PDB file of C-alpha atoms in Angstrom:
ATOM      1  CA  UNK M   1      89.004 244.481  49.813  1.00  0.00           C
ATOM      2  CA  UNK M   2      86.311 241.936  50.671  1.00  0.00           C
ATOM      3  CA  UNK M   3      86.415 240.503  47.163  1.00  0.00           C
ATOM      4  CA  UNK M   4      90.207 240.227  47.318  1.00  0.00           C
ATOM      5  CA  UNK M   5      90.012 238.477  50.691  1.00  0.00           C
ATOM      6  CA  UNK M   6      87.388 236.048  49.412  1.00  0.00           C
ATOM      7  CA  UNK M   7      89.518 235.266  46.370  1.00  0.00           C
ATOM      8  CA  UNK M   8      92.577 234.706  48.574  1.00  0.00           C
ATOM      9  CA  UNK M   9      90.625 232.341  50.829  1.00  0.00           C
ATOM     10  CA  UNK M  10      89.550 230.236  47.871  1.00  0.00           C
ATOM     11  CA  UNK M  11      93.022 230.273  46.298  1.00  0.00           C
ATOM     12  CA  UNK M  12      94.928 229.088  49.384  1.00  0.00           C
ATOM     13  CA  UNK M  13      92.254 226.649  50.528  1.00  0.00           C
ATOM     14  CA  UNK M  14      91.111 228.558  53.628  1.00  0.00           C
ATOM     15  CA  UNK M  15      87.468 228.516  52.514  1.00  0.00           C
ATOM     16  CA  UNK M  16      87.533 224.734  52.156  1.00  0.00           C
ATOM     17  CA  UNK M  17      89.203 224.418  55.562  1.00  0.00           C
ATOM     18  CA  UNK M  18      86.452 226.532  57.122  1.00  0.00           C
ATOM     19  CA  UNK M  19      83.887 224.076  55.763  1.00  0.00           C
ATOM     20  CA  UNK M  20      85.835 221.185  57.318  1.00  0.00           C
ATOM     21  CA  UNK M  21      85.895 222.952  60.668  1.00  0.00           C
ATOM     22  CA  UNK M  22      82.186 223.748  60.481  1.00  0.00           C
ATOM     23  CA  UNK M  23      81.569 220.047  59.770  1.00  0.00           C
ATOM     24  CA  UNK M  24      83.399 219.102  62.955  1.00  0.00           C
ATOM     25  CA  UNK M  25      87.062 218.572  62.051  1.00  0.00           C
ATOM     26  CA  UNK M  26      89.471 219.177  64.947  1.00  0.00           C
ATOM     27  CA  UNK M  27      93.129 220.184  65.169  1.00  0.00           C
ATOM     28  CA  UNK M  28      94.215 216.557  65.492  1.00  0.00           C
ATOM     29  CA  UNK M  29      92.864 215.851  62.009  1.00  0.00           C
ATOM     30  CA  UNK M  30      95.025 218.495  60.342  1.00  0.00           C
ATOM     31  CA  UNK M  31      98.005 217.351  58.315  1.00  0.00           C
ATOM     32  CA  UNK M  32     101.211 217.938  60.274  1.00  0.00           C
ATOM     33  CA  UNK M  33      99.547 218.320  63.684  1.00  0.00           C
ATOM     34  CA  UNK M  34     100.840 215.072  65.180  1.00  0.00           C
ATOM     35  CA  UNK M  35     104.345 215.719  63.822  1.00  0.00           C
ATOM     36  CA  UNK M  36     104.401 219.163  65.401  1.00  0.00           C
ATOM     37  CA  UNK M  37     102.947 217.985  68.703  1.00  0.00           C
ATOM     38  CA  UNK M  38     105.625 215.290  68.808  1.00  0.00           C
ATOM     39  CA  UNK M  39     108.276 218.001  68.618  1.00  0.00           C
ATOM     40  CA  UNK M  40     106.834 220.748  70.834  1.00  0.00           C
ATOM     41  CA  UNK M  41     104.276 220.819  73.650  1.00  0.00           C
ATOM     42  CA  UNK M  42     101.242 222.986  72.932  1.00  0.00           C
ATOM     43  CA  UNK M  43      97.528 222.912  73.663  1.00  0.00           C
ATOM     44  CA  UNK M  44      94.894 224.892  71.814  1.00  0.00           C
ATOM     45  CA  UNK M  45      91.663 226.110  73.392  1.00  0.00           C
ATOM     46  CA  UNK M  46      92.863 225.400  76.919  1.00  0.00           C
ATOM     47  CA  UNK M  47      89.769 227.032  78.375  1.00  0.00           C
ATOM     48  CA  UNK M  48      89.997 230.827  78.686  1.00  0.00           C
ATOM     49  CA  UNK M  49      91.746 233.765  80.307  1.00  0.00           C
ATOM     50  CA  UNK M  50      90.391 235.855  83.160  1.00  0.00           C
ATOM     51  CA  UNK M  51      89.325 238.397  80.513  1.00  0.00           C
ATOM     52  CA  UNK M  52      87.379 235.777  78.539  1.00  0.00           C
ATOM     53  CA  UNK M  53      89.792 235.255  75.647  1.00  0.00           C
ATOM     54  CA  UNK M  54      90.219 231.708  74.351  1.00  0.00           C
ATOM     55  CA  UNK M  55      93.541 230.484  75.738  1.00  0.00           C
ATOM     56  CA  UNK M  56      96.304 228.595  73.926  1.00  0.00           C
ATOM     57  CA  UNK M  57      99.493 227.399  75.600  1.00  0.00           C
ATOM     58  CA  UNK M  58     102.873 226.426  74.123  1.00  0.00           C
ATOM     59  CA  UNK M  59     106.159 225.473  75.775  1.00  0.00           C
ATOM     60  CA  UNK M  60     108.540 226.771  73.124  1.00  0.00           C
ATOM     61  CA  UNK M  61     111.554 225.602  75.120  1.00  0.00           C
ATOM     62  CA  UNK M  62     110.453 221.979  74.621  1.00  0.00           C
ATOM     63  CA  UNK M  63     110.770 222.271  70.834  1.00  0.00           C
ATOM     64  CA  UNK M  64     113.044 219.690  69.197  1.00  0.00           C
ATOM     65  CA  UNK M  65     114.005 221.212  65.823  1.00  0.00           C
ATOM     66  CA  UNK M  66     115.870 218.138  64.568  1.00  0.00           C
ATOM     67  CA  UNK M  67     112.945 215.813  65.273  1.00  0.00           C
ATOM     68  CA  UNK M  68     110.502 218.167  63.582  1.00  0.00           C
ATOM     69  CA  UNK M  69     112.660 218.548  60.485  1.00  0.00           C
ATOM     70  CA  UNK M  70     113.218 214.787  60.241  1.00  0.00           C
ATOM     71  CA  UNK M  71     109.502 214.059  60.591  1.00  0.00           C
ATOM     72  CA  UNK M  72     108.618 216.097  57.528  1.00  0.00           C
ATOM     73  CA  UNK M  73     106.352 218.334  59.590  1.00  0.00           C
ATOM     74  CA  UNK M  74     108.146 221.437  58.365  1.00  0.00           C
ATOM     75  CA  UNK M  75     106.868 220.803  54.838  1.00  0.00           C
ATOM     76  CA  UNK M  76     103.281 220.885  56.085  1.00  0.00           C
ATOM     77  CA  UNK M  77     103.585 223.868  58.417  1.00  0.00           C
ATOM     78  CA  UNK M  78     101.919 226.527  56.251  1.00  0.00           C
ATOM     79  CA  UNK M  79      98.908 224.315  55.577  1.00  0.00           C
ATOM     80  CA  UNK M  80      98.694 223.327  59.237  1.00  0.00           C
ATOM     81  CA  UNK M  81      98.862 226.918  60.485  1.00  0.00           C
ATOM     82  CA  UNK M  82      96.218 227.990  57.976  1.00  0.00           C
ATOM     83  CA  UNK M  83      93.899 225.216  59.172  1.00  0.00           C
ATOM     84  CA  UNK M  84      94.488 226.135  62.813  1.00  0.00           C
ATOM     85  CA  UNK M  85      93.785 229.798  62.092  1.00  0.00           C
ATOM     86  CA  UNK M  86      90.489 228.830  60.482  1.00  0.00           C
ATOM     87  CA  UNK M  87      89.709 226.612  63.464  1.00  0.00           C
ATOM     88  CA  UNK M  88      90.465 229.378  65.961  1.00  0.00           C
ATOM     89  CA  UNK M  89      88.504 231.954  63.963  1.00  0.00           C
ATOM     90  CA  UNK M  90      85.509 229.629  63.800  1.00  0.00           C
ATOM     91  CA  UNK M  91      85.617 229.033  67.554  1.00  0.00           C
ATOM     92  CA  UNK M  92      85.956 232.746  68.303  1.00  0.00           C
ATOM     93  CA  UNK M  93      83.032 233.550  66.007  1.00  0.00           C
ATOM     94  CA  UNK M  94      80.912 230.850  67.659  1.00  0.00           C
ATOM     95  CA  UNK M  95      81.769 232.070  71.162  1.00  0.00           C
ATOM     96  CA  UNK M  96      81.080 235.669  70.146  1.00  0.00           C
ATOM     97  CA  UNK M  97      77.573 234.776  68.982  1.00  0.00           C
ATOM     98  CA  UNK M  98      76.887 232.785  72.142  1.00  0.00           C
ATOM     99  CA  UNK M  99      78.113 235.528  74.489  1.00  0.00           C
ATOM    100  CA  UNK M 100      76.966 238.546  72.532  1.00  0.00           C
ATOM    101  CA  UNK M 101      80.423 240.152  72.723  1.00  0.00           C
ATOM    102  CA  UNK M 102      83.563 239.929  70.610  1.00  0.00           C
ATOM    103  CA  UNK M 103      85.692 236.972  71.735  1.00  0.00           C
ATOM    104  CA  UNK M 104      89.382 236.976  70.864  1.00  0.00           C
ATOM    105  CA  UNK M 105      92.388 234.764  71.582  1.00  0.00           C
ATOM    106  CA  UNK M 106      95.350 234.854  73.936  1.00  0.00           C
ATOM    107  CA  UNK M 107      98.636 232.955  73.852  1.00  0.00           C
ATOM    108  CA  UNK M 108     100.763 231.821  76.764  1.00  0.00           C
ATOM    109  CA  UNK M 109     104.250 231.168  75.366  1.00  0.00           C
ATOM    110  CA  UNK M 110     106.789 229.585  77.710  1.00  0.00           C
ATOM    111  CA  UNK M 111     110.407 230.123  76.647  1.00  0.00           C
ATOM    112  CA  UNK M 112     111.968 228.198  79.518  1.00  0.00           C
ATOM    113  CA  UNK M 113     114.713 226.074  77.959  1.00  0.00           C
ATOM    114  CA  UNK M 114     115.224 228.263  74.878  1.00  0.00           C
ATOM    115  CA  UNK M 115     118.638 227.470  73.354  1.00  0.00           C
ATOM    116  CA  UNK M 116     120.772 228.188  70.326  1.00  0.00           C
ATOM    117  CA  UNK M 117     119.325 225.118  68.568  1.00  0.00           C
ATOM    118  CA  UNK M 118     115.992 226.943  68.427  1.00  0.00           C
ATOM    119  CA  UNK M 119     117.605 229.592  66.227  1.00  0.00           C
ATOM    120  CA  UNK M 120     118.366 227.045  63.500  1.00  0.00           C
ATOM    121  CA  UNK M 121     118.051 228.967  60.200  1.00  0.00           C
ATOM    122  CA  UNK M 122     116.237 226.027  58.618  1.00  0.00           C
ATOM    123  CA  UNK M 123     113.525 226.324  61.238  1.00  0.00           C
ATOM    124  CA  UNK M 124     113.324 230.108  61.131  1.00  0.00           C
ATOM    125  CA  UNK M 125     112.935 230.067  57.354  1.00  0.00           C
ATOM    126  CA  UNK M 126     110.044 227.617  57.645  1.00  0.00           C
ATOM    127  CA  UNK M 127     108.179 229.478  60.390  1.00  0.00           C
ATOM    128  CA  UNK M 128     108.555 232.933  58.838  1.00  0.00           C
ATOM    129  CA  UNK M 129     105.640 232.623  56.411  1.00  0.00           C
ATOM    130  CA  UNK M 130     103.462 230.951  59.025  1.00  0.00           C
ATOM    131  CA  UNK M 131     104.112 233.716  61.541  1.00  0.00           C
ATOM    132  CA  UNK M 132     103.171 236.380  59.023  1.00  0.00           C
ATOM    133  CA  UNK M 133      99.781 234.803  58.239  1.00  0.00           C
ATOM    134  CA  UNK M 134      97.839 236.061  61.277  1.00  0.00           C
ATOM    135  CA  UNK M 135      98.825 239.711  60.901  1.00  0.00           C
ATOM    136  CA  UNK M 136      98.244 239.750  57.152  1.00  0.00           C
ATOM    137  CA  UNK M 137      94.997 237.808  56.971  1.00  0.00           C
ATOM    138  CA  UNK M 138      93.513 237.411  60.481  1.00  0.00           C
ATOM    139  CA  UNK M 139      94.199 240.823  62.055  1.00  0.00           C
ATOM    140  CA  UNK M 140      91.440 240.664  64.698  1.00  0.00           C
ATOM    141  CA  UNK M 141      92.236 237.174  65.957  1.00  0.00           C
ATOM    142  CA  UNK M 142      94.830 237.699  68.705  1.00  0.00           C
ATOM    143  CA  UNK M 143      94.352 240.092  71.602  1.00  0.00           C
ATOM    144  CA  UNK M 144      97.291 239.135  73.794  1.00  0.00           C
ATOM    145  CA  UNK M 145     100.497 237.057  73.727  1.00  0.00           C
ATOM    146  CA  UNK M 146     102.242 236.574  77.055  1.00  0.00           C
ATOM    147  CA  UNK M 147     105.820 235.324  76.721  1.00  0.00           C
ATOM    148  CA  UNK M 148     107.140 233.990  80.018  1.00  0.00           C
ATOM    149  CA  UNK M 149     110.417 232.624  81.385  1.00  0.00           C
ATOM    150  CA  UNK M 150     112.281 234.492  78.674  1.00  0.00           C
ATOM    151  CA  UNK M 151     116.049 233.926  79.052  1.00  0.00           C
ATOM    152  CA  UNK M 152     118.653 236.400  77.717  1.00  0.00           C
ATOM    153  CA  UNK M 153     118.806 234.563  74.363  1.00  0.00           C
ATOM    154  CA  UNK M 154     115.139 235.428  73.816  1.00  0.00           C
ATOM    155  CA  UNK M 155     116.202 238.937  72.755  1.00  0.00           C
ATOM    156  CA  UNK M 156     118.122 237.452  69.819  1.00  0.00           C
ATOM    157  CA  UNK M 157     115.069 235.485  68.720  1.00  0.00           C
ATOM    158  CA  UNK M 158     112.823 238.511  69.159  1.00  0.00           C
ATOM    159  CA  UNK M 159     115.127 240.654  67.043  1.00  0.00           C
ATOM    160  CA  UNK M 160     114.646 238.144  64.244  1.00  0.00           C
ATOM    161  CA  UNK M 161     110.901 237.605  64.634  1.00  0.00           C
ATOM    162  CA  UNK M 162     109.492 241.037  65.357  1.00  0.00           C
ATOM    163  CA  UNK M 163     109.963 242.146  61.773  1.00  0.00           C
ATOM    164  CA  UNK M 164     107.635 239.367  60.674  1.00  0.00           C
ATOM    165  CA  UNK M 165     104.762 240.603  62.814  1.00  0.00           C
ATOM    166  CA  UNK M 166     102.221 243.287  62.063  1.00  0.00           C
ATOM    167  CA  UNK M 167     102.219 246.391  64.242  1.00  0.00           C
ATOM    168  CA  UNK M 168      99.088 245.178  66.027  1.00  0.00           C
ATOM    169  CA  UNK M 169     100.540 241.752  66.774  1.00  0.00           C
ATOM    170  CA  UNK M 170     103.816 243.249  67.952  1.00  0.00           C
ATOM    171  CA  UNK M 171     101.889 245.483  70.333  1.00  0.00           C
ATOM    172  CA  UNK M 172     100.004 242.471  71.706  1.00  0.00           C
ATOM    173  CA  UNK M 173     103.203 240.775  72.903  1.00  0.00           C
ATOM    174  CA  UNK M 174     104.421 241.207  76.467  1.00  0.00           C
ATOM    175  CA  UNK M 175     107.662 239.586  77.613  1.00  0.00           C
ATOM    176  CA  UNK M 176     108.462 238.446  81.149  1.00  0.00           C
ATOM    177  CA  UNK M 177     111.757 237.165  82.555  1.00  0.00           C
ATOM    178  CA  UNK M 178     111.627 234.233  84.990  1.00  0.00           C
ATOM    179  CA  UNK M 179     111.372 236.543  88.004  1.00  0.00           C
ATOM    180  CA  UNK M 180     107.984 237.970  86.992  1.00  0.00           C
ATOM    181  CA  UNK M 181     106.592 235.029  85.021  1.00  0.00           C
ATOM    182  CA  UNK M 182     104.617 233.272  87.763  1.00  0.00           C
ATOM    183  CA  UNK M 183     102.757 236.483  88.565  1.00  0.00           C
ATOM    184  CA  UNK M 184     102.106 237.154  84.869  1.00  0.00           C
ATOM    185  CA  UNK M 185     100.655 233.675  84.375  1.00  0.00           C
ATOM    186  CA  UNK M 186      98.450 233.991  87.446  1.00  0.00           C
ATOM    187  CA  UNK M 187      97.191 237.347  86.210  1.00  0.00           C
ATOM    188  CA  UNK M 188      96.435 235.888  82.771  1.00  0.00           C
ATOM    189  CA  UNK M 189      94.330 232.885  83.755  1.00  0.00           C
ATOM    190  CA  UNK M 190      92.705 231.169  86.711  1.00  0.00           C
ATOM    191  CA  UNK M 191      94.169 227.877  88.030  1.00  0.00           C
ATOM    192  CA  UNK M 192      91.219 225.979  86.533  1.00  0.00           C
ATOM    193  CA  UNK M 193      92.433 226.989  83.061  1.00  0.00           C
ATOM    194  CA  UNK M 194      96.095 226.112  83.583  1.00  0.00           C
ATOM    195  CA  UNK M 195      98.215 222.947  83.630  1.00  0.00           C
ATOM    196  CA  UNK M 196      99.835 222.008  86.931  1.00  0.00           C
ATOM    197  CA  UNK M 197     103.257 223.069  85.636  1.00  0.00           C
ATOM    198  CA  UNK M 198     101.953 226.665  85.709  1.00  0.00           C
ATOM    199  CA  UNK M 199     100.461 226.353  89.198  1.00  0.00           C
ATOM    200  CA  UNK M 200      97.179 225.290  87.679  1.00  0.00           C
ATOM    201  CA  UNK M 201      94.669 222.646  88.713  1.00  0.00           C
ATOM    202  CA  UNK M 202      95.246 220.257  85.812  1.00  0.00           C
ATOM    203  CA  UNK M 203      97.833 217.472  86.161  1.00  0.00           C
ATOM    204  CA  UNK M 204      96.500 215.967  82.945  1.00  0.00           C
ATOM    205  CA  UNK M 205      94.663 217.510  80.017  1.00  0.00           C
ATOM    206  CA  UNK M 206      91.000 218.150  80.932  1.00  0.00           C
ATOM    207  CA  UNK M 207      88.402 216.240  78.958  1.00  0.00           C
ATOM    208  CA  UNK M 208      86.909 219.401  77.450  1.00  0.00           C
ATOM    209  CA  UNK M 209      90.344 220.449  76.166  1.00  0.00           C
ATOM    210  CA  UNK M 210      90.991 216.957  74.793  1.00  0.00           C
ATOM    211  CA  UNK M 211      87.662 217.126  72.964  1.00  0.00           C
ATOM    212  CA  UNK M 212      88.329 220.617  71.606  1.00  0.00           C
ATOM    213  CA  UNK M 213      91.642 219.434  70.130  1.00  0.00           C
ATOM    214  CA  UNK M 214      90.358 216.064  68.944  1.00  0.00           C
ATOM    215  CA  UNK M 215      92.969 214.133  70.925  1.00  0.00           C
ATOM    216  CA  UNK M 216      90.896 210.946  70.888  1.00  0.00           C
ATOM    217  CA  UNK M 217      91.161 210.931  67.085  1.00  0.00           C
ATOM    218  CA  UNK M 218      94.916 210.253  67.427  1.00  0.00           C
ATOM    219  CA  UNK M 219      95.735 206.526  67.735  1.00  0.00           C
ATOM    220  CA  UNK M 220      96.570 205.691  71.342  1.00  0.00           C
ATOM    221  CA  UNK M 221      99.954 204.308  70.351  1.00  0.00           C
ATOM    222  CA  UNK M 222     100.961 207.700  68.964  1.00  0.00           C
ATOM    223  CA  UNK M 223      99.781 209.732  71.939  1.00  0.00           C
ATOM    224  CA  UNK M 224     102.616 208.623  74.213  1.00  0.00           C
ATOM    225  CA  UNK M 225     105.094 210.380  71.922  1.00  0.00           C
ATOM    226  CA  UNK M 226     103.278 213.705  72.134  1.00  0.00           C
ATOM    227  CA  UNK M 227     103.973 216.615  74.483  1.00  0.00           C
ATOM    228  CA  UNK M 228     107.771 216.397  74.775  1.00  0.00           C
ATOM    229  CA  UNK M 229     109.806 218.015  77.528  1.00  0.00           C
ATOM    230  CA  UNK M 230     109.568 217.793  81.289  1.00  0.00           C
ATOM    231  CA  UNK M 231     106.762 220.297  81.923  1.00  0.00           C
ATOM    232  CA  UNK M 232     104.005 218.496  80.013  1.00  0.00           C
ATOM    233  CA  UNK M 233     105.324 214.963  80.540  1.00  0.00           C
ATOM    234  CA  UNK M 234     102.324 212.698  81.081  1.00  0.00           C
ATOM    235  CA  UNK M 235      99.808 215.407  80.248  1.00  0.00           C
ATOM    236  CA  UNK M 236      97.857 213.037  78.002  1.00  0.00           C
ATOM    237  CA  UNK M 237      97.626 210.292  80.626  1.00  0.00           C
ATOM    238  CA  UNK M 238      94.173 208.728  80.670  1.00  0.00           C
TER     239      UNK M 238
END
């Protein structure tokens, strides 16, 4: 099994990506990152949860499928996701060595604003392979995924997606309607780890999070087009 995994990593380029990450490459340097961040608000390594997992936040409801498809970002999604998985694995491994305990990851997924446009078959076909990657090849990466502000249409999306997830990943997902979402977010992470739109302390992206994502490597003229939607508007303000 180890030999097969090693061969797979070489074949798909994951081993080479790991070397890039170890040499200091950040998310912002990955092909397709800027295109995706122009179409949906998300922040990797946004500090950590109360339980010590590395925290990543995405406002799925801000996603603009048409913009993403027009930008060409969809064509680069598999490569981008693979790079990000290598980046997250590297950071978890590094934190585990530093702390002397296994460090995993947690997702905060905000579905406020989810609409029919987000069920575009062209988008779902593109994300299917990417969503299957973690369960198939990085089974120990994700400990928890907290989906909040889930509207009724979320059930339709979940019915489509849950078949793409491994049993372990499916078990890691918890879904909250708007009524219980604020409490779920507060239970997940302290205010110091959260943006202001989630009752956190951060009106703009903290410097340590900017550094972890490599935001400064993105030309300043491009940054103003990132983080769409009303919740993260202005989050990259200097």
